[in-house]
Coordinates of C-alpha atoms in Angstrom, one line a residue:
Chain A
M1 CA 33.5 3.4 5.4
S2 CA 31.1 5.8 3.9
T3 CA 27.5 6.1 5.0
T4 CA 26.3 4.9 1.6
L5 CA 28.3 1.7 2.0
L6 CA 27.0 1.2 5.6
V7 CA 23.4 1.7 4.4
F8 CA 24.0 -0.7 1.5
F9 CA 25.3 -3.4 3.9
A10 CA 22.3 -3.0 6.2
L11 CA 19.9 -3.2 3.3
A12 CA 21.7 -6.2 1.8
A13 CA 21.7 -8.0 5.2
I14 CA 17.9 -7.4 5.5
S15 CA 17.2 -8.6 2.0
L16 CA 19.4 -11.7 2.4
L17 CA 18.0 -12.6 5.8
A18 CA 14.5 -12.2 4.5
A19 CA 15.2 -14.2 1.3
W20 CA 16.8 -17.0 3.5
R21 CA 13.7 -17.0 5.7
V22 CA 11.4 -17.3 2.7
V23 CA 12.8 -20.7 1.8
T24 CA 13.3 -21.9 5.4
D25 CA 10.3 -20.8 7.3
P26 CA 8.0 -23.7 7.9
Q27 CA 4.9 -21.5 8.0
I28 CA 4.1 -20.6 4.4
M29 CA 2.2 -17.4 5.4
H30 CA 5.3 -16.2 7.2
A31 CA 7.4 -17.1 4.1
G32 CA 5.2 -14.8 2.1
L33 CA 5.6 -11.9 4.5
W34 CA 9.4 -12.4 4.6
M35 CA 9.3 -12.2 0.8
G36 CA 7.6 -8.8 1.1
L37 CA 10.4 -7.6 3.4
C38 CA 13.0 -8.9 0.9
F39 CA 11.4 -6.8 -1.8
V40 CA 11.4 -3.7 0.4
G41 CA 15.1 -4.2 1.0
V42 CA 15.8 -4.5 -2.7
A43 CA 13.8 -1.3 -3.3
G44 CA 16.1 0.4 -0.7
I45 CA 19.1 -0.7 -2.7
F46 CA 17.5 0.8 -5.9
L47 CA 17.1 4.0 -4.0
L48 CA 20.7 3.9 -3.0
L49 CA 21.6 3.7 -6.7
T50 CA 19.4 6.8 -7.2
A51 CA 17.0 4.7 -9.4
E52 CA 14.0 6.3 -7.7
F53 CA 11.6 5.2 -10.4
L54 CA 12.6 1.6 -10.2
A55 CA 12.4 1.7 -6.4
G56 CA 8.8 3.1 -6.7
V57 CA 7.8 0.4 -9.2
Q58 CA 9.5 -2.2 -7.0
I59 CA 7.3 -1.2 -4.0
L60 CA 4.2 -0.7 -6.1
V61 CA 4.3 -3.9 -8.0
Y62 CA 6.3 -6.3 -5.8
V63 CA 5.2 -5.3 -2.3
G64 CA 1.8 -3.8 -3.1
A65 CA 0.6 -6.2 -5.7
I66 CA 2.6 -9.4 -5.9
T67 CA 3.1 -10.0 -2.2
T68 CA -0.6 -9.2 -1.6
I69 CA -1.7 -11.6 -4.3
I70 CA 0.5 -14.4 -3.0
L71 CA -0.6 -13.9 0.6
F72 CA -4.2 -13.8 -0.7
G73 CA -3.6 -17.0 -2.6
I74 CA -2.1 -18.7 0.4
M75 CA -5.0 -17.7 2.5
L76 CA -7.6 -18.9 0.0
S77 CA -6.0 -22.2 -1.0
D78 CA -6.6 -25.4 0.8
V79 CA -3.2 -26.8 1.9
E80 CA -4.3 -30.4 1.5
E81 CA -5.7 -29.6 -1.9
V82 CA -2.3 -28.2 -3.0
Q83 CA -0.4 -31.3 -1.8
P84 CA 0.0 -33.6 -4.8
Q85 CA -0.9 -37.2 -4.4
E86 CA 2.3 -38.4 -6.0
P87 CA 5.2 -35.9 -6.2
P88 CA 6.5 -35.2 -9.6
F89 CA 9.3 -37.4 -10.8
Y90 CA 8.4 -39.7 -8.0
R91 CA 10.0 -42.9 -9.5
F92 CA 13.0 -41.0 -10.7
R93 CA 13.5 -39.5 -7.3
R94 CA 13.1 -42.8 -5.5
R95 CA 15.8 -44.3 -7.6
F96 CA 18.3 -41.5 -7.7
G97 CA 17.1 -39.4 -4.8
R98 CA 19.8 -40.2 -2.3
W99 CA 22.8 -38.7 -4.0
W100 CA 21.1 -36.8 -6.9
Q101 CA 19.0 -34.6 -4.7
P102 CA 21.7 -32.3 -3.3
A103 CA 23.8 -32.6 -6.5
L104 CA 21.1 -31.4 -9.0
P105 CA 20.4 -27.9 -7.5
L106 CA 24.2 -27.3 -7.1
L107 CA 24.8 -28.3 -10.7
V108 CA 22.0 -26.0 -11.9
A109 CA 23.3 -23.1 -9.7
A110 CA 26.9 -23.6 -11.0
A111 CA 25.7 -23.7 -14.6
F112 CA 23.8 -20.5 -14.0
L113 CA 26.8 -18.8 -12.4
V114 CA 29.0 -19.8 -15.4
A115 CA 26.4 -18.4 -17.8
L116 CA 26.2 -15.2 -15.8
F117 CA 30.0 -14.8 -15.8
T118 CA 30.1 -15.5 -19.5
I119 CA 27.5 -12.9 -20.3
Y120 CA 28.9 -10.2 -18.0
G121 CA 32.4 -11.0 -19.1
Q122 CA 31.5 -10.1 -22.7
A123 CA 30.2 -6.7 -21.7
G124 CA 33.0 -6.2 -19.3
W125 CA 32.5 -5.2 -15.7
S126 CA 34.8 -2.2 -16.2
D127 CA 32.5 -0.8 -18.8
L128 CA 29.7 -0.4 -16.3
Q129 CA 29.7 3.2 -15.0
P130 CA 29.1 3.6 -11.2
V131 CA 25.8 5.3 -10.8
G132 CA 26.2 7.6 -7.8
P133 CA 24.5 10.8 -6.8
A134 CA 27.1 12.7 -8.7
A135 CA 26.5 10.8 -11.9
S136 CA 22.8 11.2 -12.0
T137 CA 21.0 14.2 -13.5
P138 CA 19.5 16.6 -10.9
A139 CA 16.1 15.3 -11.8
G140 CA 17.1 11.8 -10.8
L141 CA 16.5 9.0 -13.2
D142 CA 15.1 10.1 -16.6
I143 CA 11.5 8.9 -16.6
P144 CA 10.7 9.9 -20.2
A145 CA 13.8 7.9 -21.3
I146 CA 12.3 4.8 -19.6
G147 CA 9.0 5.4 -21.4
H148 CA 10.7 5.8 -24.8
A149 CA 12.7 2.7 -24.2
L150 CA 9.6 0.7 -23.2
F151 CA 7.5 1.8 -26.2
G152 CA 10.5 1.9 -28.6
P153 CA 13.2 -0.7 -28.8
Y154 CA 11.8 -2.8 -26.0
A155 CA 8.2 -2.7 -27.2
L156 CA 8.1 -6.3 -28.3
P157 CA 9.6 -7.8 -25.1
A158 CA 7.3 -5.7 -23.0
E159 CA 4.3 -6.8 -25.1
A160 CA 5.4 -10.5 -24.9
A161 CA 5.6 -10.1 -21.1
S162 CA 2.1 -8.7 -21.0
V163 CA 0.7 -11.5 -23.1
L164 CA 2.4 -14.0 -20.8
L165 CA 0.8 -12.3 -17.8
L166 CA -2.6 -12.3 -19.5
S167 CA -2.4 -16.0 -20.3
A168 CA -1.4 -16.6 -16.7
L169 CA -4.4 -14.6 -15.6
L170 CA -6.7 -16.6 -17.8
G171 CA -5.1 -19.9 -16.7
A172 CA -5.7 -19.0 -13.1
L173 CA -9.3 -18.2 -13.9
V174 CA -9.8 -21.6 -15.5
L175 CA -8.1 -23.3 -12.6
A176 CA -10.1 -21.4 -10.0
M177 CA -13.4 -22.4 -11.7
R178 CA -15.2 -25.1 -9.8
E179 CA -17.1 -27.9 -11.5
E180 CA -20.4 -26.0 -11.0
T181 CA -19.2 -23.0 -12.8
L182 CA -17.8 -25.0 -15.6
R183 CA -21.1 -26.8 -16.0
V184 CA -22.8 -23.4 -16.3
F185 CA -20.6 -22.7 -19.3
R186 CA -21.2 -26.1 -20.8
G187 CA -24.9 -25.7 -20.3
S188 CA -25.3 -29.1 -18.6
P189 CA -28.2 -29.8 -16.1
G190 CA -27.7 -28.7 -12.6
S191 CA -26.1 -25.5 -13.7
S192 CA -28.4 -23.3 -11.6
R193 CA -26.8 -24.5 -8.4
V194 CA -25.4 -21.9 -6.2
L195 CA -21.6 -21.9 -5.8
Q196 CA -20.3 -23.3 -2.6
P197 CA -18.0 -21.0 -0.8
G198 CA -14.3 -21.9 -0.8
S199 CA -13.6 -25.4 0.5
G200 CA -11.0 -24.2 3.0
M201 CA -8.5 -21.6 3.9
A202 CA -4.9 -22.3 4.7
G203 CA -4.0 -21.3 8.2
R204 CA -7.4 -20.3 9.4
E205 CA -10.3 -22.6 8.8
V206 CA -13.6 -20.7 8.6
N207 CA -16.6 -23.0 9.1
A208 CA -19.9 -22.0 10.6
G209 CA -19.9 -24.8 13.1
E210 CA -16.5 -24.2 14.5
T211 CA -15.3 -22.2 17.5
D212 CA -13.9 -18.8 17.0
H213 CA -10.4 -19.7 18.0
P214 CA -9.0 -22.7 16.2
G215 CA -6.9 -24.6 18.6
Q216 CA -3.3 -25.7 18.7
D217 CA -4.1 -28.8 16.7
E218 CA -5.1 -26.9 13.6
K219 CA -2.0 -24.8 13.8
K220 CA 0.2 -27.9 13.8
E221 CA -1.7 -29.3 10.9
V222 CA -1.0 -26.2 8.9
G223 CA 2.7 -26.3 9.7
A224 CA 2.8 -29.9 8.7
G225 CA 0.8 -29.2 5.6
T226 CA 3.3 -26.7 4.3
Chain B
M1 CA 18.9 20.3 0.9
Y2 CA 15.4 21.0 -0.3
L3 CA 13.6 22.7 2.6
A4 CA 12.5 26.1 1.6
A5 CA 12.9 27.7 -1.7
T6 CA 10.6 30.6 -1.3
S7 CA 9.4 30.7 2.3
S8 CA 12.2 32.4 4.1
L9 CA 11.8 31.5 7.8
P10 CA 12.6 27.8 7.5
L11 CA 15.5 28.5 5.1
R12 CA 17.0 31.1 7.5
L13 CA 16.6 28.6 10.4
Y14 CA 18.3 25.9 8.4
Q15 CA 21.2 28.3 7.4
W16 CA 21.6 29.4 11.0
T17 CA 21.8 25.7 12.2
E18 CA 24.2 24.9 9.4
Q19 CA 26.4 27.8 10.6
L20 CA 26.2 26.6 14.2
F21 CA 27.2 23.1 13.1
T22 CA 30.3 24.4 11.2
D23 CA 31.2 26.7 14.1
L24 CA 31.0 23.9 16.6
G25 CA 32.8 21.5 14.3
L26 CA 30.0 18.9 14.2
P27 CA 29.8 16.5 11.3
L28 CA 27.3 17.4 8.5
W29 CA 25.6 14.0 8.5
L30 CA 24.5 14.8 12.0
L31 CA 22.8 17.9 10.6
A32 CA 21.1 15.8 7.9
V33 CA 19.8 13.4 10.6
L34 CA 18.6 16.3 12.7
V35 CA 16.8 17.9 9.8
A36 CA 15.2 14.6 8.9
T37 CA 14.1 14.1 12.5
V38 CA 12.6 17.6 12.7
K39 CA 10.7 17.1 9.5
A40 CA 9.4 13.8 10.6
A41 CA 8.4 15.2 13.9
L42 CA 6.6 18.1 12.3
I43 CA 4.7 15.8 9.9
I44 CA 3.7 13.4 12.6
G45 CA 2.6 16.3 14.8
F46 CA 0.6 17.7 12.0
I47 CA -1.1 14.3 11.4
L48 CA -1.8 13.7 15.1
I49 CA -3.4 17.1 15.6
N50 CA -5.5 16.8 12.5
V51 CA -6.6 13.3 13.3
I52 CA -7.8 14.3 16.7
F53 CA -9.8 17.1 15.0
L54 CA -11.0 14.8 12.2
I55 CA -12.4 12.2 14.6
W56 CA -14.3 15.0 16.4
L57 CA -15.4 16.4 13.1
E58 CA -16.6 13.0 11.9
R59 CA -18.7 12.5 15.0
K60 CA -20.0 16.1 15.0
L61 CA -20.9 16.0 11.3
G62 CA -22.4 12.6 11.6
G63 CA -24.5 13.8 14.5
H64 CA -25.8 16.8 12.7
I65 CA -26.5 14.8 9.5
Q66 CA -28.5 12.3 11.5
N67 CA -30.3 15.1 13.4
R68 CA -28.3 14.5 16.6
L69 CA -25.8 16.7 18.4
G70 CA -22.7 14.6 18.4
P71 CA -20.2 15.0 21.3
V72 CA -21.1 18.0 23.5
Y73 CA -19.9 17.4 27.1
T74 CA -16.1 17.2 27.0
G75 CA -14.7 20.6 26.4
P76 CA -16.3 23.4 24.3
F77 CA -18.5 21.8 21.6
G78 CA -17.2 18.4 22.8
L79 CA -13.8 19.3 21.2
L80 CA -11.9 17.4 23.9
Q81 CA -13.9 14.2 23.4
T82 CA -11.3 12.6 21.1
V83 CA -8.5 13.5 23.6
A84 CA -10.4 11.8 26.4
D85 CA -11.0 8.7 24.1
A86 CA -7.4 8.6 23.1
L87 CA -6.2 8.6 26.7
K88 CA -8.8 6.0 27.6
V89 CA -7.7 3.7 24.8
L90 CA -4.0 4.1 25.7
V91 CA -4.4 2.9 29.3
K92 CA -6.4 -0.2 28.2
E93 CA -4.9 -3.6 28.2
D94 CA -3.1 -4.8 25.1
I95 CA -4.7 -8.2 24.6
I96 CA -3.1 -10.7 22.3
P97 CA -5.5 -13.7 21.7
A98 CA -4.2 -17.2 22.4
A99 CA -4.9 -18.3 18.9
A100 CA -3.1 -15.3 17.4
D101 CA 0.1 -15.5 15.5
R102 CA 2.0 -13.4 18.0
W103 CA 4.6 -11.6 16.0
V104 CA 2.5 -10.9 12.9
F105 CA -0.3 -9.8 15.1
M106 CA 1.9 -7.3 16.9
A107 CA 3.6 -6.0 13.8
A108 CA 0.5 -5.5 11.7
P109 CA -0.7 -2.1 13.1
L110 CA 2.8 -0.7 12.7
V111 CA 3.1 -2.0 9.1
A112 CA -0.2 -0.3 8.4
F113 CA 0.8 3.0 10.1
V114 CA 4.2 3.6 8.4
P115 CA 2.9 4.0 4.8
S116 CA 0.2 6.4 6.0
V117 CA 2.9 8.7 7.4
M118 CA 5.3 8.1 4.5
I119 CA 2.8 9.5 2.0
W120 CA 3.3 12.9 3.6
L121 CA 6.9 13.0 2.5
V122 CA 5.9 14.4 -0.9
V123 CA 2.8 16.4 0.1
P124 CA 3.4 20.1 -0.7
F125 CA 2.0 22.1 2.2
A126 CA 2.9 25.5 0.7
P127 CA 5.4 26.7 -1.9
G128 CA 8.7 25.3 -0.8
V129 CA 7.3 23.6 2.3
Q130 CA 7.6 20.0 1.5
A131 CA 9.7 17.3 3.2
R132 CA 11.2 16.1 -0.2
D133 CA 10.2 16.9 -3.7
L134 CA 10.6 13.5 -5.2
N135 CA 10.4 13.5 -9.0
I136 CA 8.4 10.3 -8.8
G137 CA 5.9 11.9 -6.4
T138 CA 2.6 10.4 -7.6
L139 CA 4.2 7.0 -8.2
Y140 CA 5.6 7.1 -4.7
V141 CA 2.1 7.9 -3.3
A142 CA 0.6 5.0 -5.2
A143 CA 3.3 2.7 -4.0
M144 CA 2.9 3.7 -0.3
T145 CA -0.9 3.4 -0.6
G146 CA -0.4 -0.2 -1.9
C147 CA 1.6 -1.1 1.1
T148 CA -1.4 -0.9 3.3
V149 CA -2.9 -4.1 1.9
P150 CA -0.3 -6.6 3.2
A151 CA -0.7 -5.0 6.7
L152 CA -4.5 -5.6 6.7
L153 CA -4.0 -9.2 5.5
M154 CA -1.4 -9.6 8.3
A155 CA -3.9 -8.3 10.8
G156 CA -6.8 -10.4 9.7
W157 CA -4.9 -13.6 9.2
S158 CA -2.9 -13.4 12.4
S159 CA -5.9 -12.8 14.7
G160 CA -7.0 -16.4 14.5
N161 CA -10.6 -15.4 14.2
K162 CA -13.0 -16.0 11.4
W163 CA -14.4 -12.5 11.3
S164 CA -10.9 -11.0 11.2
L165 CA -10.0 -13.4 8.4
L166 CA -13.1 -12.6 6.3
G167 CA -12.4 -8.9 6.9
A168 CA -8.9 -9.3 5.6
F169 CA -10.2 -11.2 2.5
R170 CA -12.6 -8.4 1.8
A171 CA -9.9 -5.7 2.4
G172 CA -7.5 -7.5 0.1
A173 CA -9.9 -8.0 -2.7
Q174 CA -11.3 -4.5 -2.4
L175 CA -8.1 -2.6 -2.1
V176 CA -6.4 -4.4 -5.0
S177 CA -9.5 -3.9 -7.2
Y178 CA -9.8 -0.2 -6.5
E179 CA -6.1 0.5 -6.8
V180 CA -6.3 0.0 -10.5
P181 CA -8.8 2.8 -11.4
L182 CA -7.2 5.0 -8.7
I183 CA -3.8 4.8 -10.4
L184 CA -5.4 5.2 -13.9
A185 CA -7.2 8.4 -12.8
T186 CA -3.9 9.7 -11.4
L187 CA -2.2 8.7 -14.6
A188 CA -4.5 11.0 -16.6
V189 CA -3.5 13.9 -14.4
V190 CA 0.2 13.0 -14.8
M191 CA -0.3 13.0 -18.5
L192 CA -1.8 16.5 -18.4
A193 CA 1.0 17.9 -16.2
G194 CA 3.8 15.9 -18.0
S195 CA 5.4 15.1 -14.7
L196 CA 5.1 12.8 -11.7
S197 CA 6.3 15.4 -9.3
L198 CA 3.4 16.9 -7.2
N199 CA 5.1 20.3 -7.3
D200 CA 5.1 20.2 -11.1
I201 CA 1.5 19.2 -11.1
I202 CA 0.6 22.2 -9.0
R203 CA 2.7 24.4 -11.3
A204 CA 0.9 23.0 -14.4
Q205 CA -2.4 23.8 -12.8
Q206 CA -1.3 27.4 -12.1
E207 CA -0.5 27.7 -15.8
S208 CA -3.7 26.3 -17.1
T209 CA -6.6 25.7 -14.7
W210 CA -7.5 23.3 -11.9
F211 CA -7.5 19.7 -13.3
I212 CA -10.9 19.1 -11.9
F213 CA -12.2 21.1 -14.8
L214 CA -10.1 19.3 -17.4
Q215 CA -10.6 15.9 -15.8
P216 CA -14.2 15.7 -14.4
L217 CA -14.4 12.0 -15.3
G218 CA -11.0 11.3 -13.7
F219 CA -12.0 13.2 -10.6
V220 CA -15.2 11.1 -10.1
V221 CA -13.2 7.9 -10.6
Y222 CA -10.5 9.1 -8.2
L223 CA -13.0 10.1 -5.6
I224 CA -14.9 6.8 -5.6
S225 CA -11.7 4.7 -5.7
A226 CA -10.1 6.8 -3.0
I227 CA -13.1 6.3 -0.7
A228 CA -13.0 2.6 -1.4
E229 CA -9.3 2.5 -0.7
L230 CA -10.0 4.1 2.7
N231 CA -12.5 1.4 3.6
R232 CA -15.1 4.0 4.4
T233 CA -18.8 3.6 4.0
P234 CA -20.3 2.8 1.4
F235 CA -17.2 0.6 0.9
D236 CA -16.6 -0.4 4.5
L237 CA -17.1 -4.1 3.9
P238 CA -13.8 -5.1 5.4
E239 CA -15.0 -3.8 8.8
A240 CA -18.7 -4.1 8.4
E241 CA -19.8 -4.2 12.0
S242 CA -23.2 -5.7 11.3
E243 CA -21.8 -8.8 9.8
L244 CA -18.1 -9.1 10.8
V245 CA -18.0 -7.5 14.3
A246 CA -15.1 -5.2 13.3
G247 CA -13.4 -7.1 10.4
F248 CA -9.7 -7.3 10.5
N249 CA -9.3 -5.3 13.7
T250 CA -11.8 -7.4 15.7
E251 CA -9.2 -8.8 18.1
Y252 CA -7.2 -5.6 18.5
S253 CA -7.4 -3.6 21.7
G254 CA -5.8 -0.7 23.5
F255 CA -2.8 0.9 21.8
R256 CA -2.8 -1.4 18.8
F257 CA -6.4 -0.6 18.0
A258 CA -5.6 3.1 18.5
I259 CA -2.9 2.7 15.9
F260 CA -5.3 1.2 13.4
F261 CA -7.8 4.0 14.1
L262 CA -5.1 6.6 13.7
T263 CA -4.0 5.0 10.4
E264 CA -7.5 5.1 9.1
Y265 CA -7.8 8.9 9.7
A266 CA -4.2 9.6 8.6
N267 CA -5.0 7.9 5.4
L268 CA -8.2 9.9 5.0
L269 CA -6.2 13.1 5.5
G270 CA -3.4 12.0 3.2
S271 CA -5.8 11.0 0.4
S272 CA -7.6 14.3 0.7
A273 CA -4.3 16.2 0.6
I274 CA -3.2 14.3 -2.5
A275 CA -6.7 14.8 -4.2
A276 CA -6.5 18.5 -3.4
T277 CA -3.0 18.6 -5.0
L278 CA -4.0 16.6 -8.1
F279 CA -7.3 18.2 -8.9
L280 CA -7.7 21.5 -7.0
G281 CA -4.3 23.1 -7.5
G282 CA -2.9 22.3 -4.1
W283 CA -1.8 25.4 -2.2
S284 CA -2.3 27.8 -5.0
G285 CA -5.1 30.4 -4.6
P286 CA -5.7 34.1 -4.3
F287 CA -5.7 36.4 -1.2
L288 CA -5.2 33.7 1.6
P289 CA -1.8 32.3 2.5
P290 CA -1.0 29.1 0.6
F291 CA -1.0 26.9 3.7
V292 CA -4.6 28.0 4.5
W293 CA -5.6 27.2 0.9
F294 CA -4.0 23.8 1.3
L295 CA -5.9 23.1 4.5
L296 CA -9.2 24.4 3.0
K297 CA -9.0 22.2 -0.1
T298 CA -7.9 19.2 1.9
Y299 CA -10.8 19.6 4.3
L300 CA -13.2 20.0 1.4
F301 CA -12.4 16.4 0.4
V302 CA -12.6 15.3 4.1
F303 CA -16.0 16.8 4.3
L304 CA -17.1 15.2 1.1
A305 CA -15.9 11.8 2.3
M306 CA -17.8 12.2 5.6
W307 CA -20.9 13.5 3.9
I308 CA -20.9 10.4 1.7
R309 CA -20.3 8.2 4.7
F310 CA -23.4 9.4 6.5
T311 CA -25.6 9.5 3.4
L312 CA -25.1 6.2 1.5
P313 CA -25.7 2.6 2.7
R314 CA -23.1 -0.1 2.4
L315 CA -22.7 -2.0 -0.9
R316 CA -22.8 -5.7 -1.3
V317 CA -19.6 -7.6 -2.1
D318 CA -20.7 -8.4 -5.7
Q319 CA -21.8 -4.8 -6.3
L320 CA -18.5 -3.6 -5.0
M321 CA -16.5 -5.8 -7.4
N322 CA -18.8 -5.0 -10.3
L323 CA -18.5 -1.2 -9.7
S324 CA -14.7 -1.5 -9.8
W325 CA -14.1 -3.9 -12.7
K326 CA -17.1 -3.3 -14.9
F327 CA -17.6 0.4 -14.4
L328 CA -14.7 2.4 -13.0
L329 CA -12.0 0.5 -14.9
P330 CA -13.5 1.0 -18.4
V331 CA -14.3 4.7 -17.5
A332 CA -10.8 5.3 -16.3
L333 CA -9.3 3.6 -19.4
I334 CA -11.5 5.7 -21.7
N335 CA -10.4 8.8 -19.7
V336 CA -6.7 7.9 -20.1
L337 CA -7.3 7.4 -23.9
G338 CA -9.2 10.7 -24.2
T339 CA -6.5 12.6 -22.2
G340 CA -3.8 11.1 -24.5
V341 CA -5.6 12.4 -27.6
F342 CA -6.1 15.8 -25.8
V343 CA -2.4 16.0 -24.9
A344 CA -1.3 14.9 -28.4
L345 CA -3.4 17.6 -30.1

């Protein structure tokens, strides 16, 4: 077994374990941290494929930005606020829940697998060239080529993705606005009121009247809330 | 193996070791592991020695700026004060609060420390003396800098303390905000050099001139953002002692606190080295050896950061956000646009 293969298996194991913990960890903050580790593992696999640029972007965007934003979001959001009063498709689930609940994800996963195999089957696995240290140029991955691709043939998809992100940003802004702020924009009376600080923070409640160390009860509450 | 292209001593040492390995019949991957370990040890040694000096320098400079003397008793000019403090902090108890999230709390200092060392992988100390000349050098530095934020969030959240949590919030918001102008300022330099590699950037500066003259705006944006990224006064809101005790590291003690402290100064040194490379031509310079030039330029930035720290008062949170999003970001974007036009002409 070559060293590269060993390293690959180690990285794959880390990524898979982390990914598994993301969906199974009862503490949502830990799930976010596991997600960061999963991204780091994937970046390592990119490095193994000598896709240095992708690995750098993976760390910069996924670990440095996305994980941070998600952790930040978890810390800022009130767990009780996030819990919906009535889960989506409540009636549907109550009627078909028993047997349908495990079947549906399996069905979707199977359909996705079939779709993937169809797509990759068309291209042909054998056509894909193995990208090893020998195959790459001495300068590693060609960064200008990525730039030309992004601003040339793939300009439209890239722009579409940015517009999507921008709309998500604006949507988050609207959702984050509290009634008081909205009233400022509408110009209704009472608009001069000072904004209340965030109603609560998941995991760690910060209230002036409380003790410094929230007790065990609160911890349990958070676990249950997630 | 990229170890020494021009400086002959490390290269000869490497060739001698390689010969020894082939003579003894040892596998070559062991040699690779050995070389990597030696490089890592050298870099960590360099960081530790410099951090010890930096902490002394910060206290001494701060003292003289505020018309005091700074440390004077331990060793000549108080030089051994940091050593004494480090020893003291190492023998202290490692307290983990009852309300803390144990594993996250214990891991956070290490997660913060690792990127601050990993930045040094691509820093060119002198021609050919560089652990690895990655062709994504500046991107790599930006990626590693970004990894500090989750560590600070981990530290603040896991402490189970409201000051820590508030410090982590501030750290997260501040670091994410200032990363954008920082990367844009770096991008302008990359556009001028036409390469992400730090060696190529130095070479481009040798051919034209130091990028501080071509990028004065970018330099100012970089300097402000870098100081904000380092959580130093006037941007030290995440650990503002007058309101938050010590921010995200309130609950840390002993060795783990020392690691945070070490990380802070290692990041200061790392950012200064990168700034010297990007804007002042790195190790290039006349008369003196390249390594001396590298140290001089790095310490110029260190001095600048310390000078600013002891001169300016702390900003308010809203001023902090306004400065980043409403001033630095537009200026950085205009700078990138202008550089693009300049390069295209």
